[in-house]
mmCIF file of C-alpha atoms and ligand atoms in Angstrom:
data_model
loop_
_atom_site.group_PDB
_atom_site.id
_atom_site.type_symbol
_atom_site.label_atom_id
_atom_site.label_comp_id
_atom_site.label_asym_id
_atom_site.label_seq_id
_atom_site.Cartn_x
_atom_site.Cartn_y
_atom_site.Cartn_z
ATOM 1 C CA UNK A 197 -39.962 -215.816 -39.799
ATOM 2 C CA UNK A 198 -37.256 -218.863 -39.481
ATOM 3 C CA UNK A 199 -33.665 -217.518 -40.282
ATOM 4 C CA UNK A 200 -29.936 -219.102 -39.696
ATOM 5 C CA UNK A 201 -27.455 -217.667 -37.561
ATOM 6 C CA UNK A 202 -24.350 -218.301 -36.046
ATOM 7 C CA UNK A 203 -24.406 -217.836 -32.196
ATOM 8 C CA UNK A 204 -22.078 -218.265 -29.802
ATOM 9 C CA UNK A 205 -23.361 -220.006 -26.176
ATOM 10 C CA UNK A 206 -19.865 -219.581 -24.467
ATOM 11 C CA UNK A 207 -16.711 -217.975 -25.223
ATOM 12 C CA UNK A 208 -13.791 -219.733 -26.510
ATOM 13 C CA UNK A 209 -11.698 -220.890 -29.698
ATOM 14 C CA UNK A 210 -13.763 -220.155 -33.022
ATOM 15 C CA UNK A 211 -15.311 -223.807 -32.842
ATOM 16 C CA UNK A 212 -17.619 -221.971 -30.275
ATOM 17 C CA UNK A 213 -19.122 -220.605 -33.542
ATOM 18 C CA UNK A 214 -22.571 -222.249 -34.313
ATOM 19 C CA UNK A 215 -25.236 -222.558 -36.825
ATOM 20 C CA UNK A 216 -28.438 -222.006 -35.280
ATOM 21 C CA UNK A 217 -32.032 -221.558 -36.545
ATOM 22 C CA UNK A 218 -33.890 -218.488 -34.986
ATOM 23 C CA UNK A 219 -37.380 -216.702 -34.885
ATOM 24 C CA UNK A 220 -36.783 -213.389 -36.576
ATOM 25 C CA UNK A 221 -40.359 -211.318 -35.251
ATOM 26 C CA UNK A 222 -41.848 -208.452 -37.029
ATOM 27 C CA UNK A 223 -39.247 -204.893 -36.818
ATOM 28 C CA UNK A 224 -40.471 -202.939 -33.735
ATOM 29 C CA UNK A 225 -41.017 -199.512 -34.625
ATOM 30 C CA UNK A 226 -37.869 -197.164 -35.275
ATOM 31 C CA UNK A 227 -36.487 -200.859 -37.174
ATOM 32 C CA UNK A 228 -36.274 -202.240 -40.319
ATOM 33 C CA UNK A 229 -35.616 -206.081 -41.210
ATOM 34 C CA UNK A 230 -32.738 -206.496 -43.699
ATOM 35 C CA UNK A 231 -32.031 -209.375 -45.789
ATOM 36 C CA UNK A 232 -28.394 -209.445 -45.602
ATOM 37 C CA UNK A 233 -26.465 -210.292 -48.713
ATOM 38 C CA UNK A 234 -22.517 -209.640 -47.300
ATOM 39 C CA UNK A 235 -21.145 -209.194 -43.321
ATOM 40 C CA UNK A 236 -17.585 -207.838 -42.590
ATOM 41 C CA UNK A 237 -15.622 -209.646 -39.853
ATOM 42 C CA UNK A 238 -14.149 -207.674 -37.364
ATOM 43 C CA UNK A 239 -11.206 -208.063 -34.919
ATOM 44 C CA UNK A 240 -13.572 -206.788 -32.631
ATOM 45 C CA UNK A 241 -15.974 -209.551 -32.852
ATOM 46 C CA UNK A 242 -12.526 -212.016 -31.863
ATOM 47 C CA UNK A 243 -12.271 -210.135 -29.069
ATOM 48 C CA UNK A 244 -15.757 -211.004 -27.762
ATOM 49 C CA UNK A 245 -15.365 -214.791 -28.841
ATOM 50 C CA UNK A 246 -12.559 -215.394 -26.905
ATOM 51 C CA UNK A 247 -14.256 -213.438 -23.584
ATOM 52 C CA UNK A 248 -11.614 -210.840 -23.998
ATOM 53 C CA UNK A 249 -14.773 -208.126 -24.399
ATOM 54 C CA UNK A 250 -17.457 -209.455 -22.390
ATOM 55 C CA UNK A 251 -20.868 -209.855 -23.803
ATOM 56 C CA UNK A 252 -23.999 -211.627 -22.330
ATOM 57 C CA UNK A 253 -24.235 -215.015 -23.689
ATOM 58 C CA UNK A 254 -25.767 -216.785 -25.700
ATOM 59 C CA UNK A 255 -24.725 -213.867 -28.432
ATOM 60 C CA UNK A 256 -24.721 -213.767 -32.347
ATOM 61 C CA UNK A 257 -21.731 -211.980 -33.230
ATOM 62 C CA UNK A 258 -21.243 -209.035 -36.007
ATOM 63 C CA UNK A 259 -21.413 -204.831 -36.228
ATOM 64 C CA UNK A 260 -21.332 -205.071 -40.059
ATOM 65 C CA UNK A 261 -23.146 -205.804 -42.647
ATOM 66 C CA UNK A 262 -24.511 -204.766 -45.827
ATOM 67 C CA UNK A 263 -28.165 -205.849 -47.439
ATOM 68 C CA UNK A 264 -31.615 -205.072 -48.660
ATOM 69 C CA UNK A 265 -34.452 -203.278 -46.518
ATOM 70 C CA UNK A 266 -37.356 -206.321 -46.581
ATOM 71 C CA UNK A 267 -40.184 -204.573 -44.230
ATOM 72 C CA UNK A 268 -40.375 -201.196 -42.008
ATOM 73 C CA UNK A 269 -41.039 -201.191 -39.034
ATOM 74 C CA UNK A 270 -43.857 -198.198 -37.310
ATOM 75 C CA UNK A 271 -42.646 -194.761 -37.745
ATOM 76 C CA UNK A 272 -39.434 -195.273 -40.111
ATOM 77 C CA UNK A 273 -39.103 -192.657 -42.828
ATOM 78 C CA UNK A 274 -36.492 -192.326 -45.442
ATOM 79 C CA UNK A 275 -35.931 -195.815 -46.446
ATOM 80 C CA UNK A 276 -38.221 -198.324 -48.911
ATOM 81 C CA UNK A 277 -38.243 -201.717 -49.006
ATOM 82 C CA UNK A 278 -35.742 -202.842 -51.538
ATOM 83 C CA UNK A 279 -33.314 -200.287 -50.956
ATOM 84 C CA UNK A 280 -29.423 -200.880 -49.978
ATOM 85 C CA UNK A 281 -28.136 -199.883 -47.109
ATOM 86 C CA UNK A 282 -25.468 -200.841 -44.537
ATOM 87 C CA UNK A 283 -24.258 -200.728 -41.235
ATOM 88 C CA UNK A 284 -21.446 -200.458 -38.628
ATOM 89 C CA UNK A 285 -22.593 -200.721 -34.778
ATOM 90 C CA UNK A 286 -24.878 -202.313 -32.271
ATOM 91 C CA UNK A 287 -27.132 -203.759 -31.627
ATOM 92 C CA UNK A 288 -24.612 -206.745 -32.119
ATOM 93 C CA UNK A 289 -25.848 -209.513 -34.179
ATOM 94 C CA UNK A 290 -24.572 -209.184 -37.992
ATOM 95 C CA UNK A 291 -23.568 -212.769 -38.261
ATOM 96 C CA UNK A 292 -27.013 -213.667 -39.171
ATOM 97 C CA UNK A 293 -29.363 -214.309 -42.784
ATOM 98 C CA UNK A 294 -31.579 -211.148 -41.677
ATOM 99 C CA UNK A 295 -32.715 -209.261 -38.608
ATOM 100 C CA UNK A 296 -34.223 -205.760 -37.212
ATOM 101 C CA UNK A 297 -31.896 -202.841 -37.033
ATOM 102 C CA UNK A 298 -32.590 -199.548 -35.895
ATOM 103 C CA UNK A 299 -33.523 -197.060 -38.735
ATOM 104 C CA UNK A 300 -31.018 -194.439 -37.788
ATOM 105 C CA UNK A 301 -28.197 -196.821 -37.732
ATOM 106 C CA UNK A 302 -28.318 -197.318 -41.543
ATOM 107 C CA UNK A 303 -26.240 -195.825 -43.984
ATOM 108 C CA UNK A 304 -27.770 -196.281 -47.990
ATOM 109 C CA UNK A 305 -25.120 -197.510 -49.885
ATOM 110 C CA UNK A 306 -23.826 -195.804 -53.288
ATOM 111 C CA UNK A 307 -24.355 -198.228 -56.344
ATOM 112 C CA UNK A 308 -20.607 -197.643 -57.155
ATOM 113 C CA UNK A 309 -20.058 -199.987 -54.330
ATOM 114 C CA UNK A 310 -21.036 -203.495 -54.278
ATOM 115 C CA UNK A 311 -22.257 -205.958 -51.197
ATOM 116 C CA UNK A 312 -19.262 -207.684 -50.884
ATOM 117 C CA UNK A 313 -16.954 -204.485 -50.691
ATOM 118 C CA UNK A 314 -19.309 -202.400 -48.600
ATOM 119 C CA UNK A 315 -19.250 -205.195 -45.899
ATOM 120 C CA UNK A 316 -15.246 -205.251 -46.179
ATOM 121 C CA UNK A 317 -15.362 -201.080 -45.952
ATOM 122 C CA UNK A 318 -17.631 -200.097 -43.867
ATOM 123 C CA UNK A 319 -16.521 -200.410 -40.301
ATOM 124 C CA UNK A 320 -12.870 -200.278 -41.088
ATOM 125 C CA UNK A 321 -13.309 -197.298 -43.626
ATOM 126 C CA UNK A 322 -14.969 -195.301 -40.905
ATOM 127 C CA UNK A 323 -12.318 -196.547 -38.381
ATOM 128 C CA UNK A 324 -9.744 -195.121 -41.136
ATOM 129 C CA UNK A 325 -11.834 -192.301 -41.421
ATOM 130 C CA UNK A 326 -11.836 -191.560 -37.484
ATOM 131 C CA UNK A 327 -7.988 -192.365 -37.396
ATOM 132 C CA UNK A 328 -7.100 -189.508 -40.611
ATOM 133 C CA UNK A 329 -9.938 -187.352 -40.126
ATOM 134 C CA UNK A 330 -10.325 -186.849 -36.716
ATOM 135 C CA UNK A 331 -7.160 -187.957 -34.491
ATOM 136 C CA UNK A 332 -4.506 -187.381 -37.297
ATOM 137 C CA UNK A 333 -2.729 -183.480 -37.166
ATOM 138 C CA UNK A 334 -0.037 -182.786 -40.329
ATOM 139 C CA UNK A 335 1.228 -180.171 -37.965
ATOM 140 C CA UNK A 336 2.545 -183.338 -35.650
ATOM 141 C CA UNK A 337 5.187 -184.100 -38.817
ATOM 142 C CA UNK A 338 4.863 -185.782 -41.893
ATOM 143 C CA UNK A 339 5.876 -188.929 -41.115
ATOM 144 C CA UNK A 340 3.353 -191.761 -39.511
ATOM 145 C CA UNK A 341 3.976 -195.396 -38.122
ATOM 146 C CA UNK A 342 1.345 -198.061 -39.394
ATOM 147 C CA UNK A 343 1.189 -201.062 -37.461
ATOM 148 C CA UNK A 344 -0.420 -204.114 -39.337
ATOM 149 C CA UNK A 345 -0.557 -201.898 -42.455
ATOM 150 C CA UNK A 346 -1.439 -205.158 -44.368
ATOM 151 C CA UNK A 347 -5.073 -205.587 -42.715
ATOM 152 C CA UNK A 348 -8.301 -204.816 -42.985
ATOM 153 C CA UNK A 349 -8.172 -201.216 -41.103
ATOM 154 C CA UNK A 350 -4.310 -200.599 -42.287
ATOM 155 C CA UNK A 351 -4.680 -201.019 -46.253
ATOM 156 C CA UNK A 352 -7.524 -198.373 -45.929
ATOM 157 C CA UNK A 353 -5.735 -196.086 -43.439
ATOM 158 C CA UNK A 354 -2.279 -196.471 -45.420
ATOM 159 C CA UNK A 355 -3.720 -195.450 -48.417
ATOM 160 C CA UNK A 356 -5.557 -192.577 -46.994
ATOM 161 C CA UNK A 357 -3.047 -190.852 -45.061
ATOM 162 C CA UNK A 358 -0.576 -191.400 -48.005
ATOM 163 C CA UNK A 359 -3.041 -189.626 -49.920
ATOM 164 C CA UNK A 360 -3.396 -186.856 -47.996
ATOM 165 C CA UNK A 361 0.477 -186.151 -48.126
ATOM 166 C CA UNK A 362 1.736 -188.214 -44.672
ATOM 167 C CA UNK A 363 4.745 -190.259 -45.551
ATOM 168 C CA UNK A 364 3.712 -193.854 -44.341
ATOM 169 C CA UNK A 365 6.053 -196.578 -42.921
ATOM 170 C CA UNK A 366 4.139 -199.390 -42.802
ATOM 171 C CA UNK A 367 4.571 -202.582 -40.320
ATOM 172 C CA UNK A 368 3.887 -205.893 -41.177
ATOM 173 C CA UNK A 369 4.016 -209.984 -39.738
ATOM 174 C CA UNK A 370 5.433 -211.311 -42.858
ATOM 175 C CA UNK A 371 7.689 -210.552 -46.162
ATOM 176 C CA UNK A 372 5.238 -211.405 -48.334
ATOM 177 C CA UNK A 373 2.335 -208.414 -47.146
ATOM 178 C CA UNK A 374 4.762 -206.208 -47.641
ATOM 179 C CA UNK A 375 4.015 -205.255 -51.848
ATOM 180 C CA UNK A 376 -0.023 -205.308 -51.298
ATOM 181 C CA UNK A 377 1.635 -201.788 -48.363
ATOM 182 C CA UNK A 378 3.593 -200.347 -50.896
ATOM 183 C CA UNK A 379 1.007 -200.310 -53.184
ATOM 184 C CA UNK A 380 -1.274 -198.437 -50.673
ATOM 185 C CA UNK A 381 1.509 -195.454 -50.862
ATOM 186 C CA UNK A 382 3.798 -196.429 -48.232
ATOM 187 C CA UNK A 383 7.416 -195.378 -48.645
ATOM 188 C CA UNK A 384 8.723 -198.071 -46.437
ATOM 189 C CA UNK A 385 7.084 -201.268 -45.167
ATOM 190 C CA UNK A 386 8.930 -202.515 -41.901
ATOM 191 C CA UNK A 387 8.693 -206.915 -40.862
ATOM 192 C CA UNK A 388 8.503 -207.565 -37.629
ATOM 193 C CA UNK A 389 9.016 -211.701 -38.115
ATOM 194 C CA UNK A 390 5.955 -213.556 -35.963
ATOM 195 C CA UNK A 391 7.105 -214.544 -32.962
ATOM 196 C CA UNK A 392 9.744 -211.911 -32.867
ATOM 197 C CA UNK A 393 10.706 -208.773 -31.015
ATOM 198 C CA UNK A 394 9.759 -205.121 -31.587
ATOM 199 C CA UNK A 395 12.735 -204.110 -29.896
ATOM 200 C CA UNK A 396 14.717 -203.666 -33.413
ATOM 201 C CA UNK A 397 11.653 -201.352 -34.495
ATOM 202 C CA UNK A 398 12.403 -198.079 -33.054
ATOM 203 C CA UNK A 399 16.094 -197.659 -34.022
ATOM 204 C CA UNK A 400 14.533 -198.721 -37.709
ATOM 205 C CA UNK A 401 12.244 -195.883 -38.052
ATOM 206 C CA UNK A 402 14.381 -193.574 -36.627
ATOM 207 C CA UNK A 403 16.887 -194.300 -39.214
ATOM 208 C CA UNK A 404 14.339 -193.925 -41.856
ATOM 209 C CA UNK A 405 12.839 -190.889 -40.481
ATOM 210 C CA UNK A 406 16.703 -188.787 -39.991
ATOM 211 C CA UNK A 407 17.261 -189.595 -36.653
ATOM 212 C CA UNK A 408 13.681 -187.378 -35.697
ATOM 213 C CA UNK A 409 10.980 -190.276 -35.394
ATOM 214 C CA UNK A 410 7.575 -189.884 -36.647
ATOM 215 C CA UNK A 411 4.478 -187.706 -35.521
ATOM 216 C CA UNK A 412 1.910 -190.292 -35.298
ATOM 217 C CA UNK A 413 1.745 -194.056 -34.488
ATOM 218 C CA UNK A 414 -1.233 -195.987 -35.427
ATOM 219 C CA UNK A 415 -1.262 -199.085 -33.188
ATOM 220 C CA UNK A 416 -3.743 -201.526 -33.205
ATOM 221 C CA UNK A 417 -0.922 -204.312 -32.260
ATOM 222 C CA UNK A 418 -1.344 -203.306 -28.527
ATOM 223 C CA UNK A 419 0.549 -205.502 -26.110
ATOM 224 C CA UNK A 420 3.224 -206.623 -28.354
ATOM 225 C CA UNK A 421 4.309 -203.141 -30.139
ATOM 226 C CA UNK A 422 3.225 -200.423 -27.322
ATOM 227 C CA UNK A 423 7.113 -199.741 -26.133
ATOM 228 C CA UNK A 424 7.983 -199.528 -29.816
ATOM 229 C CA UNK A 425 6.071 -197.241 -30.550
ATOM 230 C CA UNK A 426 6.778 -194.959 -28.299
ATOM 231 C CA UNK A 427 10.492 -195.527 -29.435
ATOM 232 C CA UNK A 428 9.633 -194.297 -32.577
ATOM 233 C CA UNK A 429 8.163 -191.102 -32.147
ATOM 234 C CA UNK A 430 9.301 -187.915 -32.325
ATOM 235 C CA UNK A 431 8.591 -185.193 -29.090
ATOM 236 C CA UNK A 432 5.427 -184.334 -29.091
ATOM 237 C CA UNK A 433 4.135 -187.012 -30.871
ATOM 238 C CA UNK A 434 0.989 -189.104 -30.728
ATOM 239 C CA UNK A 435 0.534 -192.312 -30.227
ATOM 240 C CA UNK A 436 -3.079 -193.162 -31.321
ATOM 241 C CA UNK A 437 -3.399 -196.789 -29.592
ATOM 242 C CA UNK A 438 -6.649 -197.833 -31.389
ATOM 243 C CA UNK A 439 -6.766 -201.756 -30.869
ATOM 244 C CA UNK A 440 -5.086 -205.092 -28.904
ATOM 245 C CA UNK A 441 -4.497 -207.770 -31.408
ATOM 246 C CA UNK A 442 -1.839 -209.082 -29.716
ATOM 247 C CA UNK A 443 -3.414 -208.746 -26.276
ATOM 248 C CA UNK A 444 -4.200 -205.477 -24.254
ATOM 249 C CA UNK A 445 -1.562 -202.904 -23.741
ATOM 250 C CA UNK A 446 -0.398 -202.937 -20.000
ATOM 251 C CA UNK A 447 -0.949 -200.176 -17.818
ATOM 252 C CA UNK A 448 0.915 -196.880 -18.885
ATOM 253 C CA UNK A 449 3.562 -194.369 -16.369
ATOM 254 C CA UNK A 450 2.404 -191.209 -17.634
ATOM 255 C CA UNK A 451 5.601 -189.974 -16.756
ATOM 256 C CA UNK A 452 7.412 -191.918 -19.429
ATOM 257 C CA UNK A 453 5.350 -190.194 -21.879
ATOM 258 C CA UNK A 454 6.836 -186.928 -20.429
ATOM 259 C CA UNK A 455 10.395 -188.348 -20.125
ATOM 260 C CA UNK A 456 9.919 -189.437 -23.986
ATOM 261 C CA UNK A 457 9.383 -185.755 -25.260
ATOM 262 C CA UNK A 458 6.358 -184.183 -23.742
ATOM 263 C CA UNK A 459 4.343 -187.221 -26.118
ATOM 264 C CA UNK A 460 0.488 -187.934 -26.098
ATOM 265 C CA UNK A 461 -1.874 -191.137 -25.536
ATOM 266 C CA UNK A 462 -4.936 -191.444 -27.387
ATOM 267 C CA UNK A 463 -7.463 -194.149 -27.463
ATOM 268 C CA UNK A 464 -9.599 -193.630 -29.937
ATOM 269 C CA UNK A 465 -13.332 -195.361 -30.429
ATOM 270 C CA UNK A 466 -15.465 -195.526 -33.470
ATOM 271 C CA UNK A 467 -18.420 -196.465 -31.308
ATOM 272 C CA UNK A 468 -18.271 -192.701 -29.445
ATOM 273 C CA UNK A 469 -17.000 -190.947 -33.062
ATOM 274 C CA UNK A 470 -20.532 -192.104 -34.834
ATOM 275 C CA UNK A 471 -22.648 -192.390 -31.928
ATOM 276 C CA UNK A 472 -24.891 -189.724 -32.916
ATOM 277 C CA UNK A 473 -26.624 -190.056 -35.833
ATOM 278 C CA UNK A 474 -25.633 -187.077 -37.632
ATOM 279 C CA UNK A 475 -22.095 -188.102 -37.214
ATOM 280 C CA UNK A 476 -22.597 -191.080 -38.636
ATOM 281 C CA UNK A 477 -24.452 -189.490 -41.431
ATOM 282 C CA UNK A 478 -21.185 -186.869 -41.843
ATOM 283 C CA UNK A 479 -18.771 -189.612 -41.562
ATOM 284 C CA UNK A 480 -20.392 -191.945 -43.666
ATOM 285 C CA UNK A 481 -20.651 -189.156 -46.669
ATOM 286 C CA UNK A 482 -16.706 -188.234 -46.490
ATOM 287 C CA UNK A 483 -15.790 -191.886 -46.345
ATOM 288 C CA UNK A 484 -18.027 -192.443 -49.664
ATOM 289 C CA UNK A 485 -16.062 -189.380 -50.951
ATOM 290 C CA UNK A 486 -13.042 -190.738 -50.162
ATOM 291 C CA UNK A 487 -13.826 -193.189 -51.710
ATOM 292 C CA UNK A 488 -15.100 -191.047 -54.974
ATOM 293 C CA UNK A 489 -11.694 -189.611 -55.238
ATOM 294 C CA UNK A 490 -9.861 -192.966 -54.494
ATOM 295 C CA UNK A 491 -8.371 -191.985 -51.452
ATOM 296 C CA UNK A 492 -9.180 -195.575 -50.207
ATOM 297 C CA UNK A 493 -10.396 -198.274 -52.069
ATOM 298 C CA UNK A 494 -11.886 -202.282 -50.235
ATOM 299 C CA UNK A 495 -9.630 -205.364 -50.460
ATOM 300 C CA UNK A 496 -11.377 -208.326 -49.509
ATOM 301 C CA UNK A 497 -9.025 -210.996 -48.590
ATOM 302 C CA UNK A 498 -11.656 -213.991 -48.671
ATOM 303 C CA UNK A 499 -15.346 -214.549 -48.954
ATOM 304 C CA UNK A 500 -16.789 -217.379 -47.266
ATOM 305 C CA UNK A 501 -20.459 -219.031 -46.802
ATOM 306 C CA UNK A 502 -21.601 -217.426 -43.293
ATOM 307 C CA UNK A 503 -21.739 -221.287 -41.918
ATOM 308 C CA UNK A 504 -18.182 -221.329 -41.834
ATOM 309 C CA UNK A 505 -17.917 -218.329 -39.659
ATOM 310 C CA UNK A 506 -15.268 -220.231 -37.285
ATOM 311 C CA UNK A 507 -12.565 -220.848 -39.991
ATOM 312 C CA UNK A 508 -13.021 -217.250 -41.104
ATOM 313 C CA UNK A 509 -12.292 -216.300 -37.358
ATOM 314 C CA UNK A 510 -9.367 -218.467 -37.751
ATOM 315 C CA UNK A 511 -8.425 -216.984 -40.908
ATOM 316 C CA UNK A 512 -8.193 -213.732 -39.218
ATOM 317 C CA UNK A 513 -6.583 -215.162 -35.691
ATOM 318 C CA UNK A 514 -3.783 -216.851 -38.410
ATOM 319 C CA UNK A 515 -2.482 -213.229 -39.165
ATOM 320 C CA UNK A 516 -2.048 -214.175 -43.015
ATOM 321 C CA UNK A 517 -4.971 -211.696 -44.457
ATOM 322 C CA UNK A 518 -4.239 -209.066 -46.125
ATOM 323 C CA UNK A 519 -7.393 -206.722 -46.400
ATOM 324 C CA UNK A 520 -10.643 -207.967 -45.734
ATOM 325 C CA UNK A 521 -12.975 -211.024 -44.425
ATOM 326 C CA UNK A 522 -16.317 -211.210 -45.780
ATOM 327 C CA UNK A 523 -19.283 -213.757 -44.999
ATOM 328 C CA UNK A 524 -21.916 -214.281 -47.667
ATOM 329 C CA UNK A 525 -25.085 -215.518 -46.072
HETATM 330 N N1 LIG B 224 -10.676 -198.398 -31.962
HETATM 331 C C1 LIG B 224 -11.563 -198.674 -32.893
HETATM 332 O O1 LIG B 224 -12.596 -198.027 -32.981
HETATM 333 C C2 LIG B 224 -11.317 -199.812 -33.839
HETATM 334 C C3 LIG B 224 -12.204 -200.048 -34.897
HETATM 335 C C4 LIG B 224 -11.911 -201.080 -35.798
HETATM 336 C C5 LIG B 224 -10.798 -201.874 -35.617
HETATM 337 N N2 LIG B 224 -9.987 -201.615 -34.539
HETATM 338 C C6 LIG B 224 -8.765 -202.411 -34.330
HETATM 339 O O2 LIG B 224 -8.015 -202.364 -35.502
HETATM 340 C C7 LIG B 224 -7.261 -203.551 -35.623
HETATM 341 C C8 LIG B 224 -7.427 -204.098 -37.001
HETATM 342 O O3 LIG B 224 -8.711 -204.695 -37.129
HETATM 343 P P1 LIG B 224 -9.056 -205.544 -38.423
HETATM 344 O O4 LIG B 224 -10.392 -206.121 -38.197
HETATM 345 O O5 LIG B 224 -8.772 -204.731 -39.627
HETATM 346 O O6 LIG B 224 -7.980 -206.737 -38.312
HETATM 347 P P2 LIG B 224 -6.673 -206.984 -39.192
HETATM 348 O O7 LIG B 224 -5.757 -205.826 -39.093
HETATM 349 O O8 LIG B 224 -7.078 -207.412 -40.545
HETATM 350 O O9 LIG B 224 -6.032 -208.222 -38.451
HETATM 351 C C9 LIG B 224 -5.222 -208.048 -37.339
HETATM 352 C C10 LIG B 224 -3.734 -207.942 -37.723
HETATM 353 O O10 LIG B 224 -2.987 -207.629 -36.545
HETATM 354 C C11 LIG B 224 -1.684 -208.120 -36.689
HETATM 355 N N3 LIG B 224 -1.264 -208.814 -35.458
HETATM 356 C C12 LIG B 224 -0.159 -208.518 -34.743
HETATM 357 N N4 LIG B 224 -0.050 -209.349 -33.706
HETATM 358 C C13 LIG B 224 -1.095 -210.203 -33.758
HETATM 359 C C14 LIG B 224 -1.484 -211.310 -32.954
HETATM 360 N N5 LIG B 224 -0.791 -211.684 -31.877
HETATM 361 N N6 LIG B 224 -2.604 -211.979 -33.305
HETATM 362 C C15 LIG B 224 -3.322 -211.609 -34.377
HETATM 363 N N7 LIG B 224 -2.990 -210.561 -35.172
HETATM 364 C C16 LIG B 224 -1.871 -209.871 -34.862
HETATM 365 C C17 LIG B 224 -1.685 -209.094 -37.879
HETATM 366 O O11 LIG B 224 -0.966 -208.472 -38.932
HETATM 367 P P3 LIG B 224 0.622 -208.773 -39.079
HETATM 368 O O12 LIG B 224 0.777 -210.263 -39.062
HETATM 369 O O13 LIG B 224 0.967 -208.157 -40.391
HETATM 370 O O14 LIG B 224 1.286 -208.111 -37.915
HETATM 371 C C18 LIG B 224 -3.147 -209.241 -38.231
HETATM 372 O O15 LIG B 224 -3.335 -209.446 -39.614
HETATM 373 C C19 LIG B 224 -7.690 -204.472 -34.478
HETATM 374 O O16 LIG B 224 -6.763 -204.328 -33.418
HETATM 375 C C20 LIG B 224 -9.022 -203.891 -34.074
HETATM 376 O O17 LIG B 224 -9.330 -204.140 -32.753
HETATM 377 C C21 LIG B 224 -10.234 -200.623 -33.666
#
């Protein structure tokens, strides 16, 4: 069957992006073919267009994406063609019209949640999931550091830890993210200006915090924010560094950690906290109740035609989103 894709043949700026016509064979058994009707952009899939995560090439992009089962492949059971379902890992290769995924990869989607906002919630409502559910202790403190609180990942994770009774200071690029933070739950919402320094960050949150610092940083700002946020945390905190959008964070002392107040280093994964299927299954049902009892809820910054891949890349590189990018094939 002929589909459209965009595929990358070498890494670089988003231009590398291209539209592409493909074979898409029969699903092998264990697969199903999806027609995909929405595909969430991930920082993760910047990463591996700029070579920063190396993939073998030529590569279609994509972990997410949300459509209709079109044909089973040998052996599947539990889905039916023209059911809705979704998905969040590998094989790569979301940024695409359809294609074969494996069976057990697939999450059905509720009907309370449409294409669009499934693709936008997916893979950074499961990351938010990992980051409350699974790193995230109240007994560290009540008060947590949010970097890039206004994206896709930190509207969902602000909301949710606010929710669960953390008291959220939020940190954002620009003034005018910071209202779509506080109304996630956030009690304060820090700006670090672009181009700017961090330094001013840790004295900031102390202040807010009593002088004590916070429990738990979530830092997905990497390079750029690492020393601040071990400035702002309190002894025995955690600092939960989950992603490098400003580069990768250099390499760490351990003995600075100690000389900080006894703190801990995590680098969390969604790839190893769903890579068994019943944990995706588990994690996939309390994210949908979560989302039931509107502990989170999908922002979609922009929707765009899934030809125009590279400015939505751009879009995301630009650092003016606030919630979600979604490509509608
Ligand atoms: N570990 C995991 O399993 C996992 C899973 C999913 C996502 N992640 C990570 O979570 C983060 C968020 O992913 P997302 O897809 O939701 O993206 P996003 O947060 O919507 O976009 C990235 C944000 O990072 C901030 N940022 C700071 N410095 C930046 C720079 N130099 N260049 C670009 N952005 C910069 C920007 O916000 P401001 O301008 O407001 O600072 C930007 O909006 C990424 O780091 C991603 O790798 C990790």
């Amino acid at each position: 069957m002929l589909i459209h894709q965009m595929q990358i043949q070498a890494t670089g700026a988003p231009e590398v992006l291209q539209w592409v016509a493909a074979d898409l064979p029969a699903p092998s058994p264990g697969e199903v073919r999806l027609r995909h009707r929405a595909i969430g952009v991930n920082f993760i899939d910047v990463y591996q267009r700029r070579g920063a995560y190396p993939i073998p090439l030529p590569a279609t992009l994509g972990f997410e994406a949300a459509g209709v089962v079109e044909a089973l492949g040998a052996g599947v059971e539990g889905f039916s063609v023209g059911q809705r379902v979704g998905y969040v890992d590998g094989p790569m290769g979301a940024y695409s019209e359809a294609r074969n995924h494996p069976a057990d990869r697939l999450v059905p989607l509720p009907d309370t949640l449409a294409d669009d906002e499934a693709a936008a919630l997916l893979f950074k409502g499961l990351t938010a999931h990992m980051l409350v559910r699974r790193v995230w202790r109240a007994e560290r403190g009540p008060w947590v550091l949010v970097h890039a609180a206004a994206g896709g990942v930190g509207l969902l994770l602000t909301r949710w830890l606010a929710k669960e009774g953390a008291r959220v200071i939020g940190v954002v690029g620009s003034p005018g993210k910071v209202e779509a933070v506080q109304a996630e739950g956030a009690e304060a919402v820090l700006v670090v200006p672009r181009g700017g320094s961090y330094e001013g960050l840790g004295p900031e949150v102390r202040r807010l915090t009593g002088g004590a610092g916070v429990g738990t940083v979530f830092d997905s700002v990497g390079k750029d924010s690492f020393t601040a946020s071990l400035d702002s945390l309190a002894p025995f905190g955690l600092l939960a560094s989950y992603g490098g959008a400003s580069g990768p964070v250099p390499p760490v002392d351990t003995a600075e950690l100690g000389r900080r107040g006894s703190l801990a280093l995590q680098r969390p994964s969604i790839f190893h906290h769903i890579a068994d299927p019943s944990l995706l299954r588990t994690a996939a049902a309390e994210l949908f109740q979560a989302l039931a009892q509107d502990k989170l809820r999908p922002h979609i910054h922009a929707r765009m035609p899934l030809r125009e891949a590279a400015e939505a890349h751009a879009l995301l590189e630009s650092r003016a989103t606030r919630g979600a990018v979604v490509l509608l094939p």
